[in-house]
CSV table of C-alpha atoms in Angstrom, one decimal:
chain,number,residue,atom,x,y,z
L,1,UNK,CA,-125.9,-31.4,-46.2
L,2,UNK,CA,-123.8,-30.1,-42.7
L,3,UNK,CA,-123.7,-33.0,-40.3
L,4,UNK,CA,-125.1,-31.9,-37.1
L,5,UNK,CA,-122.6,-33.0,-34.0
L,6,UNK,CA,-123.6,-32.3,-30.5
L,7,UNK,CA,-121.4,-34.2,-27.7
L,8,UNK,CA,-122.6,-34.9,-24.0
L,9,UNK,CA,-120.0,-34.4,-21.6
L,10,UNK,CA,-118.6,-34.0,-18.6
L,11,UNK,CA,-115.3,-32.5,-18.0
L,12,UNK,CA,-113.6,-34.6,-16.0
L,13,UNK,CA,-115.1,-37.8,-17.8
L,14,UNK,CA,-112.2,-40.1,-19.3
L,15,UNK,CA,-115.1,-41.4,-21.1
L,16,UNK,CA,-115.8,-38.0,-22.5
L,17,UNK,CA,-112.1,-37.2,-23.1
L,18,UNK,CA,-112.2,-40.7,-25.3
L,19,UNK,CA,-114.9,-38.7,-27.8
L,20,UNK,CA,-113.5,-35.2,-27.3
L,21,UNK,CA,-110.3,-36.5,-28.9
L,22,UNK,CA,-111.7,-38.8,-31.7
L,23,UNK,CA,-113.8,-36.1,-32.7
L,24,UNK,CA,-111.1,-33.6,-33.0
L,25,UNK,CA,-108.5,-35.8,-34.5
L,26,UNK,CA,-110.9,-36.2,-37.3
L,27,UNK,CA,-111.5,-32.2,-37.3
L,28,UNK,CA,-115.1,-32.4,-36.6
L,29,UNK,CA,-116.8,-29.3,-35.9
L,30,UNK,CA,-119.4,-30.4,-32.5
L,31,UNK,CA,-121.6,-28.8,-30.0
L,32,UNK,CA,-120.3,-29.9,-26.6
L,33,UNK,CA,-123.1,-29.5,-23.9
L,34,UNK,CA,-121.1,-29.9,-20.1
L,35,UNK,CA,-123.7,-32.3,-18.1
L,36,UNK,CA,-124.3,-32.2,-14.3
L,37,UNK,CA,-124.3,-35.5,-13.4
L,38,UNK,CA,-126.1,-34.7,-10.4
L,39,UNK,CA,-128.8,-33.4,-12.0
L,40,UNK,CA,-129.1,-34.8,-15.4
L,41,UNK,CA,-131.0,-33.0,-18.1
L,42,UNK,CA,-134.4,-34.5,-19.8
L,43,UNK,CA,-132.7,-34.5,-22.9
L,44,UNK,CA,-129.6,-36.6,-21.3
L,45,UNK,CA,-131.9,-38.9,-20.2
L,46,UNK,CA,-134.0,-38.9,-23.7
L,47,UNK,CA,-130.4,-39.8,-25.8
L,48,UNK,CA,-130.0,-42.3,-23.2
L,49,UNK,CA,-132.7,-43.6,-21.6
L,50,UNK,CA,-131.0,-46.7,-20.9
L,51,UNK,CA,-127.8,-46.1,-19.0
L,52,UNK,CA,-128.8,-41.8,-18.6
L,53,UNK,CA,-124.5,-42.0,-18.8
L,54,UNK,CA,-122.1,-40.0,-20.7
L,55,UNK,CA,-120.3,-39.6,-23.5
L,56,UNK,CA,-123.7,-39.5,-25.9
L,57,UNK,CA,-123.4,-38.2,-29.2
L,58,UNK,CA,-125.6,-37.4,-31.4
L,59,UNK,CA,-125.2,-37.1,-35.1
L,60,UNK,CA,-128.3,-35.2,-37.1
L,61,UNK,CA,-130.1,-36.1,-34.4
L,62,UNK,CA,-129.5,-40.1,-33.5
L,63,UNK,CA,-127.9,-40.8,-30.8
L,64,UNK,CA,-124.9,-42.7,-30.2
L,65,UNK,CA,-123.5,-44.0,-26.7
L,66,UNK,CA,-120.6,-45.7,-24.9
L,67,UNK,CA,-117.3,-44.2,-25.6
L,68,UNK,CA,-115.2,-47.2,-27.7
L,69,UNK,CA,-118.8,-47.7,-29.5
L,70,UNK,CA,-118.5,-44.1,-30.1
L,71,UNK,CA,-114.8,-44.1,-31.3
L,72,UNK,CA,-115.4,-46.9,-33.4
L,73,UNK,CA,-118.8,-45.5,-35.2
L,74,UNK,CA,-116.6,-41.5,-35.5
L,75,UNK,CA,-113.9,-43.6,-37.7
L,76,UNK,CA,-116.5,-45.6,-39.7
L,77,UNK,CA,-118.9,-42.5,-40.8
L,78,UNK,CA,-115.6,-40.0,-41.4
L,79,UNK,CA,-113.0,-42.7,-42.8
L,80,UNK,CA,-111.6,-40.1,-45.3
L,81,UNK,CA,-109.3,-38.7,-42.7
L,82,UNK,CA,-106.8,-39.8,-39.9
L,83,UNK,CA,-107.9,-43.0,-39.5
L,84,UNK,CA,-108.1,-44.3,-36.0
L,85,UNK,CA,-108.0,-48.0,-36.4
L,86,UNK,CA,-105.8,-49.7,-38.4
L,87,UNK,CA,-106.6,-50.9,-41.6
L,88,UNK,CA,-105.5,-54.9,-41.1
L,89,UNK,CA,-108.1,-57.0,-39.5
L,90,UNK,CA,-105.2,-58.9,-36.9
L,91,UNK,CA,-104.3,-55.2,-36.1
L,92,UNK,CA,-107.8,-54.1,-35.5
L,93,UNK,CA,-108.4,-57.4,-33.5
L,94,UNK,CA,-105.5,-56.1,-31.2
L,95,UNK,CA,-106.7,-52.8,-30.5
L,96,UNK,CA,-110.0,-53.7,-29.7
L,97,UNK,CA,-108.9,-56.2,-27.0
L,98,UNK,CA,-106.1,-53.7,-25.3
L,99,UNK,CA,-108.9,-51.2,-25.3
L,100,UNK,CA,-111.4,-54.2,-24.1
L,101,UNK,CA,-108.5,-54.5,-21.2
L,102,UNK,CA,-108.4,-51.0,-20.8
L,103,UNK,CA,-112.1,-50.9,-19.7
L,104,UNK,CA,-111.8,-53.8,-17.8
L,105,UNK,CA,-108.8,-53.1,-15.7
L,106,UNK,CA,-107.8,-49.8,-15.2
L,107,UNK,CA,-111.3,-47.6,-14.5
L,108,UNK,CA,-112.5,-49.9,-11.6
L,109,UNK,CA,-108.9,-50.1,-10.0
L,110,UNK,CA,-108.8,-46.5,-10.4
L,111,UNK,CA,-111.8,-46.1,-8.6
L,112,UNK,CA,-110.8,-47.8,-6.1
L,113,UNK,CA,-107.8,-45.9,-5.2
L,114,UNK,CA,-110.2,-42.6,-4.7
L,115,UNK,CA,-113.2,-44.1,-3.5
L,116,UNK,CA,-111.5,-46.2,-0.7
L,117,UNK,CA,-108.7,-46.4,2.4
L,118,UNK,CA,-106.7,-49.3,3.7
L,119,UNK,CA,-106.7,-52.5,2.6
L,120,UNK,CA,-109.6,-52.0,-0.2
L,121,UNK,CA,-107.0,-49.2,-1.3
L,122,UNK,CA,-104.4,-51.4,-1.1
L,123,UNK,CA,-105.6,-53.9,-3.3
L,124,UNK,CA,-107.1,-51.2,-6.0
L,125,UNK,CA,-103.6,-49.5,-6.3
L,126,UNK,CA,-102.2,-53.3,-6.8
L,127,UNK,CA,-104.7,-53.7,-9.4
L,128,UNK,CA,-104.4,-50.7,-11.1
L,129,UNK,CA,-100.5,-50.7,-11.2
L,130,UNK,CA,-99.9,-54.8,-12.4
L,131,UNK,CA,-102.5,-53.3,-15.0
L,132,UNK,CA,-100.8,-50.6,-16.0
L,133,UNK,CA,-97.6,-52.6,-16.0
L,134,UNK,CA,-98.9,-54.7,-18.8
L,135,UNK,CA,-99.9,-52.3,-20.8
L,136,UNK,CA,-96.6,-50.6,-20.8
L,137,UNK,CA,-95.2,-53.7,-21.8
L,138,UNK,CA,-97.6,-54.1,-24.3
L,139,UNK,CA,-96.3,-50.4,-25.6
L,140,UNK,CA,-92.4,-51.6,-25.7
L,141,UNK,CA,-90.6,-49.4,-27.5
L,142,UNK,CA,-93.2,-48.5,-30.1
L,143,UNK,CA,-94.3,-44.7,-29.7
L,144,UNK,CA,-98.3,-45.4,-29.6
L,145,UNK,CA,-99.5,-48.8,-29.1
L,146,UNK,CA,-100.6,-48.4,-32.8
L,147,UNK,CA,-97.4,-48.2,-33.8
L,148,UNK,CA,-95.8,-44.7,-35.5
L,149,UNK,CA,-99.7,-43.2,-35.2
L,150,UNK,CA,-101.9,-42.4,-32.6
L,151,UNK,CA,-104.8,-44.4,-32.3
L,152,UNK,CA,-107.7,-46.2,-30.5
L,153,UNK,CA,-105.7,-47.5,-27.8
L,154,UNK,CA,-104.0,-44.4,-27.3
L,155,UNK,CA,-107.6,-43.0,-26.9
L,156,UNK,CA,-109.1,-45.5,-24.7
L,157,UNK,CA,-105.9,-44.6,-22.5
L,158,UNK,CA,-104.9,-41.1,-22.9
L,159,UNK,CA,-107.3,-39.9,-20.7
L,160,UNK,CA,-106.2,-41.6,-17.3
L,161,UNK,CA,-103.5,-39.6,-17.7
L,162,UNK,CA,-105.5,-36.5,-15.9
L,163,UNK,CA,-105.7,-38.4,-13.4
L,164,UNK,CA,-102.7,-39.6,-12.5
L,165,UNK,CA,-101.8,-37.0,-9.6
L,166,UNK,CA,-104.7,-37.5,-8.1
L,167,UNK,CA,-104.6,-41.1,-7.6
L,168,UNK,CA,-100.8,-40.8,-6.6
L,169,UNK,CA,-101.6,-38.0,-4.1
L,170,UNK,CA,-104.9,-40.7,-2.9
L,171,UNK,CA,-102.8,-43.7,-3.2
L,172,UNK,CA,-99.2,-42.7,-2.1
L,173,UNK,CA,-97.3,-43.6,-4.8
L,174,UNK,CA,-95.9,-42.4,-8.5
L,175,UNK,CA,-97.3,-44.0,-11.9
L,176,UNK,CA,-93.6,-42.2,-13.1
L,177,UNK,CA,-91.8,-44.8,-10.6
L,178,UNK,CA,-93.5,-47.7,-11.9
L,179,UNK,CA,-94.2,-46.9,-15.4
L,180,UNK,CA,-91.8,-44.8,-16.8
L,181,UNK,CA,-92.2,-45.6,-19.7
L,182,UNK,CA,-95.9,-45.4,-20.0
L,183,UNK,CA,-95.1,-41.5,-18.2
L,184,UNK,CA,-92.9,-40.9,-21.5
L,185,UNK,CA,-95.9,-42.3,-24.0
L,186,UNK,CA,-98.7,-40.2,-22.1
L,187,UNK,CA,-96.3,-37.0,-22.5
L,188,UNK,CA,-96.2,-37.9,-26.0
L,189,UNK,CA,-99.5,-38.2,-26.7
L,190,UNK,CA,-100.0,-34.7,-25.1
L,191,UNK,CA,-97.9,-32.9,-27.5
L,192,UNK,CA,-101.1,-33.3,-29.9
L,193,UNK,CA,-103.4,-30.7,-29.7
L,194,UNK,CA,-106.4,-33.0,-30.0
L,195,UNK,CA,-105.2,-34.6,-26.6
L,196,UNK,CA,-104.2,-31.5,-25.1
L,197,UNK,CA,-106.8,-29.7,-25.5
L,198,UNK,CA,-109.8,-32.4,-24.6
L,199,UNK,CA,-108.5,-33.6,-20.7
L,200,UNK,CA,-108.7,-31.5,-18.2
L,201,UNK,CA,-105.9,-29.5,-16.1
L,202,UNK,CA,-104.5,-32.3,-13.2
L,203,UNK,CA,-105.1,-29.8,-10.5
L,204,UNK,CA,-108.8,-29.1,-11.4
L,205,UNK,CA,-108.9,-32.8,-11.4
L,206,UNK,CA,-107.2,-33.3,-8.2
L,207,UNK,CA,-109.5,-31.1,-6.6
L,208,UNK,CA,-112.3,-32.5,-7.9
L,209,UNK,CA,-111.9,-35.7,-6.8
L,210,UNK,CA,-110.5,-34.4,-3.3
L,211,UNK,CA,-113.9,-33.1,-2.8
L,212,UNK,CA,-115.7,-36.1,-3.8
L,213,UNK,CA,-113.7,-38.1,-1.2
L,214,UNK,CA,-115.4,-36.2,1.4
L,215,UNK,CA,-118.6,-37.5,0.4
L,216,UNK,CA,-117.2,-41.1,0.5
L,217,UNK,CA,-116.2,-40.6,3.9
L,218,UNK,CA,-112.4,-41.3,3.0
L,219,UNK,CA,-110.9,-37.9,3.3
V,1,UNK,CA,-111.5,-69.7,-47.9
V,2,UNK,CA,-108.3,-69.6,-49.7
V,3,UNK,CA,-106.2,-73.2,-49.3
V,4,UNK,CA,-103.2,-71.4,-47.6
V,5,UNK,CA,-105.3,-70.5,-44.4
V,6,UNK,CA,-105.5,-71.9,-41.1
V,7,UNK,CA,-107.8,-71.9,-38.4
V,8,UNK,CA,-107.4,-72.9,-34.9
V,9,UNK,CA,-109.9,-72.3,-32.1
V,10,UNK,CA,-109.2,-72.9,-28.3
V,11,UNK,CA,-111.9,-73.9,-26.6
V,12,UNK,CA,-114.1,-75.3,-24.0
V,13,UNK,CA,-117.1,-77.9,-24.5
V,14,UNK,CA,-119.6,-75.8,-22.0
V,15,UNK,CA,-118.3,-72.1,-22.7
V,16,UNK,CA,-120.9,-69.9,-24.5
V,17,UNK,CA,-118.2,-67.7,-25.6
V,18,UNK,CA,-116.2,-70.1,-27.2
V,19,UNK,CA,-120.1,-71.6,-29.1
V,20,UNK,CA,-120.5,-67.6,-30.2
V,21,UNK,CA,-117.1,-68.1,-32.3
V,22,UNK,CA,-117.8,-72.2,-33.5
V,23,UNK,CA,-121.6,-70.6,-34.5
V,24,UNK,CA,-119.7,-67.6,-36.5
V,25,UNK,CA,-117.3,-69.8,-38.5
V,26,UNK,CA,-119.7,-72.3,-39.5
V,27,UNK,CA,-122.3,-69.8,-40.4
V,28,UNK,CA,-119.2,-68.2,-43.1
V,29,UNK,CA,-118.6,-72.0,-44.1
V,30,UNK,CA,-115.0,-71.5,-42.4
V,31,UNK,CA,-113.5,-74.9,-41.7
V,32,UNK,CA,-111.2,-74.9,-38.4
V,33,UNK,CA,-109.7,-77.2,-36.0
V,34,UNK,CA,-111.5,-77.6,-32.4
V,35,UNK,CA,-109.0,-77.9,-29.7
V,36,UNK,CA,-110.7,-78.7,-26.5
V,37,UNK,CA,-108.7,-77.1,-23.2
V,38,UNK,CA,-109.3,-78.0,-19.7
V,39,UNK,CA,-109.9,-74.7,-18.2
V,40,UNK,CA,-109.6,-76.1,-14.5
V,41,UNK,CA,-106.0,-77.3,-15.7
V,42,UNK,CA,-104.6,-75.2,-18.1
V,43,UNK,CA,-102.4,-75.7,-21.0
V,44,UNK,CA,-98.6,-74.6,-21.6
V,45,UNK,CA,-100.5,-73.6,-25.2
V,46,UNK,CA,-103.4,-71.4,-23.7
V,47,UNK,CA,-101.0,-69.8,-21.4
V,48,UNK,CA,-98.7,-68.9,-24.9
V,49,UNK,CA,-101.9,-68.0,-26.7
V,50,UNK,CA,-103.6,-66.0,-24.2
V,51,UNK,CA,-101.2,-64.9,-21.5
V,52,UNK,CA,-103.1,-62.0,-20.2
V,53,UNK,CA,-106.3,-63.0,-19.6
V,54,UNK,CA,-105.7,-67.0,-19.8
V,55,UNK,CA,-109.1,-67.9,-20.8
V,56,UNK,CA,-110.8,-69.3,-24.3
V,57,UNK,CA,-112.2,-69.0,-26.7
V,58,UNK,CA,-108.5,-68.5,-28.3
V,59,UNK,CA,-108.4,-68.1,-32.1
V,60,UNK,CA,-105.5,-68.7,-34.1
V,61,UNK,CA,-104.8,-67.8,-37.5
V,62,UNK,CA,-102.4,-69.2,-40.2
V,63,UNK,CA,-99.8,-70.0,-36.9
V,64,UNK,CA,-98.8,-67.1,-35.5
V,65,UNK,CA,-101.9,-64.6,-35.6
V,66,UNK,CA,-104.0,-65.0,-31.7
V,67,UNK,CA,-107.0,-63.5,-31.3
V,68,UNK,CA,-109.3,-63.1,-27.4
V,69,UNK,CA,-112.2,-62.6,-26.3
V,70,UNK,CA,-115.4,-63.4,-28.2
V,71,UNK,CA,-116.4,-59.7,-29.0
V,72,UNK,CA,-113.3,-59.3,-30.6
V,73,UNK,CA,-113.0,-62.9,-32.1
V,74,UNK,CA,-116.5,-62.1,-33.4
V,75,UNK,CA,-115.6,-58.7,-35.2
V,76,UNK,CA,-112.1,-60.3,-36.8
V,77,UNK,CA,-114.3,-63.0,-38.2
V,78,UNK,CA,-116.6,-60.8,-40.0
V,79,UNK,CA,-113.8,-58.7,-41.3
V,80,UNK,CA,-111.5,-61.9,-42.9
V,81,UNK,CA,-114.8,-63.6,-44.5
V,82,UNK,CA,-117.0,-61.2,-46.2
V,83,UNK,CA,-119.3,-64.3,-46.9
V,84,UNK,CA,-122.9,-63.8,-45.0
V,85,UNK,CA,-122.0,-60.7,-43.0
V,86,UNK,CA,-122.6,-61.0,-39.2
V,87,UNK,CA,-122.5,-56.6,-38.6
V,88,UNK,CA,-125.1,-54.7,-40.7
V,89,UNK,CA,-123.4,-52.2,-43.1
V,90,UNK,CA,-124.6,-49.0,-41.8
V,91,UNK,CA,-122.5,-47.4,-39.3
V,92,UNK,CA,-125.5,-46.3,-37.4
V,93,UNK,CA,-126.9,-50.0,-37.3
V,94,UNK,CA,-123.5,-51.1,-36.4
V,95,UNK,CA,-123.1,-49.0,-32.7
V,96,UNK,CA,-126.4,-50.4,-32.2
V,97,UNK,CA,-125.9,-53.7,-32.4
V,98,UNK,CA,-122.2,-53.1,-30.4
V,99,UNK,CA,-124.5,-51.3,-28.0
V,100,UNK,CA,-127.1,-54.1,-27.5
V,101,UNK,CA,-124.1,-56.6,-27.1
V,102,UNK,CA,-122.6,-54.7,-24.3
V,103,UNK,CA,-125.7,-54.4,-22.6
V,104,UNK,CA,-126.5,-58.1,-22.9
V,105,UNK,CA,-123.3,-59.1,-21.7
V,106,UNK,CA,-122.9,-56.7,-19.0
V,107,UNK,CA,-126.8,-57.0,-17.6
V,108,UNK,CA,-128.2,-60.1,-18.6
V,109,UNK,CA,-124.9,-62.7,-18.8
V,110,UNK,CA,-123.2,-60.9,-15.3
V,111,UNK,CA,-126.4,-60.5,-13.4
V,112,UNK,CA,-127.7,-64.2,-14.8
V,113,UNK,CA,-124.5,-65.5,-13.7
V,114,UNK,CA,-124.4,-63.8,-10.5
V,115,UNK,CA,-128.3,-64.8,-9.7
V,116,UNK,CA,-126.6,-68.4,-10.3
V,117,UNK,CA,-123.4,-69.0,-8.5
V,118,UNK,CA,-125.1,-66.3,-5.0
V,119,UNK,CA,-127.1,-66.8,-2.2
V,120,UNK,CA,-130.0,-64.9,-0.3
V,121,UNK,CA,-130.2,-61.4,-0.9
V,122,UNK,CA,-127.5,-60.8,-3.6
V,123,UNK,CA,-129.2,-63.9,-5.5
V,124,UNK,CA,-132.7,-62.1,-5.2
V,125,UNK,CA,-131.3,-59.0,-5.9
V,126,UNK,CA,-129.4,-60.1,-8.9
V,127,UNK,CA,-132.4,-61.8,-10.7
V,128,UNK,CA,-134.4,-58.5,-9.9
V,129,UNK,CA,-131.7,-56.9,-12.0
V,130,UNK,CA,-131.6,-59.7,-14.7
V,131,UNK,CA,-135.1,-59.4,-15.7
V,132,UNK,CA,-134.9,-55.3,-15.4
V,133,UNK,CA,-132.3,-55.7,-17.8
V,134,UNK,CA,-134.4,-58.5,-20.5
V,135,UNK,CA,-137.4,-56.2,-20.2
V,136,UNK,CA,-135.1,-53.8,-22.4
V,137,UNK,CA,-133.8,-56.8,-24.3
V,138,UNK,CA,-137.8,-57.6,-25.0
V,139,UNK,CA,-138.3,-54.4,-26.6
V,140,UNK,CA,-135.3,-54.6,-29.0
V,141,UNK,CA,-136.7,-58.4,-29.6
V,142,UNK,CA,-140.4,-56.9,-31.0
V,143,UNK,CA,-138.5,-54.7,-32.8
V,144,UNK,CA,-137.6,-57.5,-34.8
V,145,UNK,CA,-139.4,-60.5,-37.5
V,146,UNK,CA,-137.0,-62.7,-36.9
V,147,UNK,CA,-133.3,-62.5,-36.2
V,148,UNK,CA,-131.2,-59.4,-35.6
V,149,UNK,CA,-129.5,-59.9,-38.6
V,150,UNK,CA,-132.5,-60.3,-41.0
V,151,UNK,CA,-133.5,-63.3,-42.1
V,152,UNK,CA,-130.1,-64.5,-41.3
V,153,UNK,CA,-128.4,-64.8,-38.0
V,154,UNK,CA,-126.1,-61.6,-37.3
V,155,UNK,CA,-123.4,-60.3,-34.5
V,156,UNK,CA,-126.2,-59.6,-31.9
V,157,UNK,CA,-128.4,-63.4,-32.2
V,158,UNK,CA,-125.0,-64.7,-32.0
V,159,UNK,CA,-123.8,-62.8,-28.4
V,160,UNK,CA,-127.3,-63.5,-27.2
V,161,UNK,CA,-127.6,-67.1,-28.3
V,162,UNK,CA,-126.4,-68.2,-24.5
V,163,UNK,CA,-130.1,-66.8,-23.6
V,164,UNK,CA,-131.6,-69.6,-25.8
V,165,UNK,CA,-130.1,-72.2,-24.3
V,166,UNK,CA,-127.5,-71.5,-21.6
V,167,UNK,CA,-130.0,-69.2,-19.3
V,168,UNK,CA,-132.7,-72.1,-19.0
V,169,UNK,CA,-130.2,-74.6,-17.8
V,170,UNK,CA,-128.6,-71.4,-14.8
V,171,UNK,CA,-132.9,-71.0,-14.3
V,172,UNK,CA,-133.4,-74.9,-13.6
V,173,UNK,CA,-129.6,-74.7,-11.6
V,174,UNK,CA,-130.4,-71.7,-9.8
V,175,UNK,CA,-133.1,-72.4,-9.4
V,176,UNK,CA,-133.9,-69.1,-10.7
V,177,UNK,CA,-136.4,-67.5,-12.9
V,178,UNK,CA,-136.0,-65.0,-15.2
V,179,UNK,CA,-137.4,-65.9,-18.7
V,180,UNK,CA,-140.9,-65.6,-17.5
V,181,UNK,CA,-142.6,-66.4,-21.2
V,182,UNK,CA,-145.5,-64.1,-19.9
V,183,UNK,CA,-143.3,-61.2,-19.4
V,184,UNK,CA,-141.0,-62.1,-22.2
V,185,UNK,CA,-142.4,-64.0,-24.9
V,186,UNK,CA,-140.7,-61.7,-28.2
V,187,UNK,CA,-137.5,-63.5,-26.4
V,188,UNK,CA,-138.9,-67.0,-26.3
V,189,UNK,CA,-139.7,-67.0,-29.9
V,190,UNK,CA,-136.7,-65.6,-31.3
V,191,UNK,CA,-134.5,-68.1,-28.9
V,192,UNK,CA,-137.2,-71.3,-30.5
V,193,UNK,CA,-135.9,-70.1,-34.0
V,194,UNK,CA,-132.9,-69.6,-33.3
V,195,UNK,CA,-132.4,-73.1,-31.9
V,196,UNK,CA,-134.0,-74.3,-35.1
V,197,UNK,CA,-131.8,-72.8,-36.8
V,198,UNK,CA,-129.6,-75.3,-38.7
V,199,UNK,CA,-126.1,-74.2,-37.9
V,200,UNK,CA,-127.0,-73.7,-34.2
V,201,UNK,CA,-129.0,-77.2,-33.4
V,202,UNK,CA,-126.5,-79.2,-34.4
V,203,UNK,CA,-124.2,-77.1,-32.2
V,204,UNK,CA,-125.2,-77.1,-28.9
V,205,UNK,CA,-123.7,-78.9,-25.8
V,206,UNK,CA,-125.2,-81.7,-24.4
V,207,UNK,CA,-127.9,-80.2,-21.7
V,208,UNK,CA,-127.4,-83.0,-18.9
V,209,UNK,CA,-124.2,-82.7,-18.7
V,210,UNK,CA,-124.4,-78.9,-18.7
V,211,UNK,CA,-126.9,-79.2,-15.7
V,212,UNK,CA,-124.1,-81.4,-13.6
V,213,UNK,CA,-121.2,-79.1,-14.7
V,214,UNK,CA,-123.4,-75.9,-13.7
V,215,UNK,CA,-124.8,-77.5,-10.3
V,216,UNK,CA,-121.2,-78.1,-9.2
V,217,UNK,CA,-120.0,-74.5,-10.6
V,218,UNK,CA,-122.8,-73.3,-8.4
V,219,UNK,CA,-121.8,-75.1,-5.4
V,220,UNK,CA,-118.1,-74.3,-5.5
V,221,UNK,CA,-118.8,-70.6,-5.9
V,222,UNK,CA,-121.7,-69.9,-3.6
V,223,UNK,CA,-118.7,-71.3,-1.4
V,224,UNK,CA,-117.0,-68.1,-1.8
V,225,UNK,CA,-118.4,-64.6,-0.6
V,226,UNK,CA,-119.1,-62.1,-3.5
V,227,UNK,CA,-116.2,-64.7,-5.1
V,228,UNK,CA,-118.0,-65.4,-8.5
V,229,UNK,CA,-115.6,-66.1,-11.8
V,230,UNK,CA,-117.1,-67.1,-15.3
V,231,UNK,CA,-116.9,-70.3,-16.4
């Protein structure tokens, strides 16, 4: 029997990126259907009554949301192939808090930095970079935070990384200058095509979120 | 359990995170030793064991392996001890129960919490969004005969199990209520069994003392505007 894949996305969703990659790391064949978020479709809000959010996916039919839950259930249902987990339980236990931390720390901070001005910007970019900080730390030398393989961290990261200019044009500053090492691991981790080819061009991102700004009144 | 392994937990008497992991490793028939931390004063050891977060529960196993945050504690558990499986089988099953714990903690536990330790209109408005959030939480709960893992407890009684016993002391703390057993009475009866059950009842921390430690957690963080930390 085929499985039936359909994805619900939206472009410039690090969320989305999370599922876009999983799903073609594990070289599943998927429907993506692009959301407006500003005018979410009844069947959006049917696959998700609860949150009406993206990523959803839907596998012959059942639905499946929040991205890491996502991730996880992809690598449990095709476990045949390029696993993204790692087999050892302590290992495992690891990648689900940095990607825990991940969630935690980085999306709000983010937000912050293009959301807000002043001192509320201030304290977001602060945020955001300390965080950032310790996850490059975490990363020493290793080339993915799984080790030699790309993985779930790499995912629940990866797709910050398209937005990087934008929240250094925002914030006035450079994740390079701070994190250079992180820079040299999300450069990396676009050499795959499964990155690559699920985030979004930096400009398109840019301008995306320049726009939005107007609506926030910060621009 | 093999005579070679060691567990430690880290953790604090009042903490429903760090009861989700005692509850887990009793249910698997896991012997570890408690290590009670002072979360208000915090130890050179928790500050090794957890230096990013600096928090408990804090699991340690065989020396050198540390494992935060109860989620994660929860899932490394059920991976090392096959016995009496917390996480149905089916992959399916399994987002839905990881989905269900999310929204638990992020809705019930955060608004709950919030409704608790604010004032005024952020405390009204956070119980408004507490019991938006059980209604869903109530659905899932008639979905059920008796736990979420069967006739056993499973992953999802377990992150839930601070609504059995932790919510009514924040209601009488508040005071606040959210567990109306009108609106919600799927949720009252699975939270009566599951304080029956064996491994949970015997347990539990003692409730007058959690009604002191709440009331001056409430006090102290009312204190500070949109300030409120867990635990």
């Amino acid at each position: 029997m085929a499985d039936e894949v359909v994805l619900l996305d939206f472009w410039a969703s690090i969320f989305g990126m999370r599922v876009r990659i999983a799903l073609a790391e594990k070289g599943i064949k998927y429907e993506n259907k692009e959301e407006d978020l500003w005018n979410k479709s009844p069947f959006l809000l049917q696959m998700n009554p609860i949150h009406k959010k993206i990523p959803v996916l839907i596998h012959n039919g059942k639905p499946i949301c929040e991205s890491l839950i996502i991730v996880q259930y992809i690598d449990e249902v095709w476990h045949d192939r390029a696993p993204l987990l790692p087999s050892d339980p302590y290992q495992r236990a690891q990648a689900r808090f940095w990607a825990d931390f991940i969630d935690k720390k980085i999306y709000d901070s983010g937000r912050k930095v293009w959301t807000t001005k002043g001192e509320e910007q201030e304290a977001g970019k602060k945020e955001f970079l300390d965080s950032l900080k310790t996850l490059e730390a975490e990363l020493g030398d290793k080339p993915y935070f799984g080790g030699d393989s790309f993985g779930f961290v790499d995912i629940a990261l990866v797709g910050f990384y398209s937005r990087f200019h934008a929240y250094e044009t925002f914030g006035n500053f450079s994740v390079e200058a701070e994190c250079p090492k992180l820079i040299a691991w999300a450069k990396r981790c676009m050499e795959k095509e499964s990155v690559s080819k699920s985030l979004p061009d930096r400009k398109t991102v840019y301008e995306f979120f320049a726009q939005r700004r107007k609506k926030f009144g910060v621009e | 359990m093999t005579n070679q392994e060691e567990v430690k937990l880290l953790g604090f008497w009042v903490s429903p995170f760090v009861r989700r992991v005692e509850w887990a490793l009793k249910l698997k028939g896991v012997e570890f030793e408690y290590i009670e931390e002072d979360v208000f004063n915090k130890s050179p050891l928790l500050l090794q064991l957890n230096p990013v977060h600096q928090k408990v529960p804090c699991l340690v196993y065989n020396d050198n392996k540390v494992i935060s945050e109860s989620f994660v504690i929860l899932e490394f558990i059920d991976e090392i001890w096959k016995q009496n499986p917390l996480l149905p089988q089916d992959p399916h099953d399994r987002a839905k129960a990881r989905f269900w714990a999310k929204f638990a903690e992020e809705k019930v536990f955060e608004g709950a919490w919030n409704a608790l330790c604010s004032l005024g209109e952020e405390k009204e408005r956070a119980v408004k969004l507490t019991i938006e959030a059980m209604e869903h939480i109530e659905g899932e709960m008639k979905r059920i005969d008796y736990f979420f893992g069967g006739e056993s407890i499973g992953y999802l009684d377990i992150i839930m199990g601070w609504m059995a016993y932790w919510l009514p002391v924040f209601e009488e703390v508040g005071p606040i209520k959210i567990l109306d057993p009108l609106r919600f009475p799927a949720t009252i009866a699975w939270a009566n069994r599951f304080l029956d059950h064996h491994v949970i009842k015997d347990n539990l921390p003692p409730r007058d003392k959690m009604i002191v430690y709440f009331h001056n957690r409430r006090e102290v963080l009312s204190s500070i505007s949109h300030g409120w930390l867990k635990i």
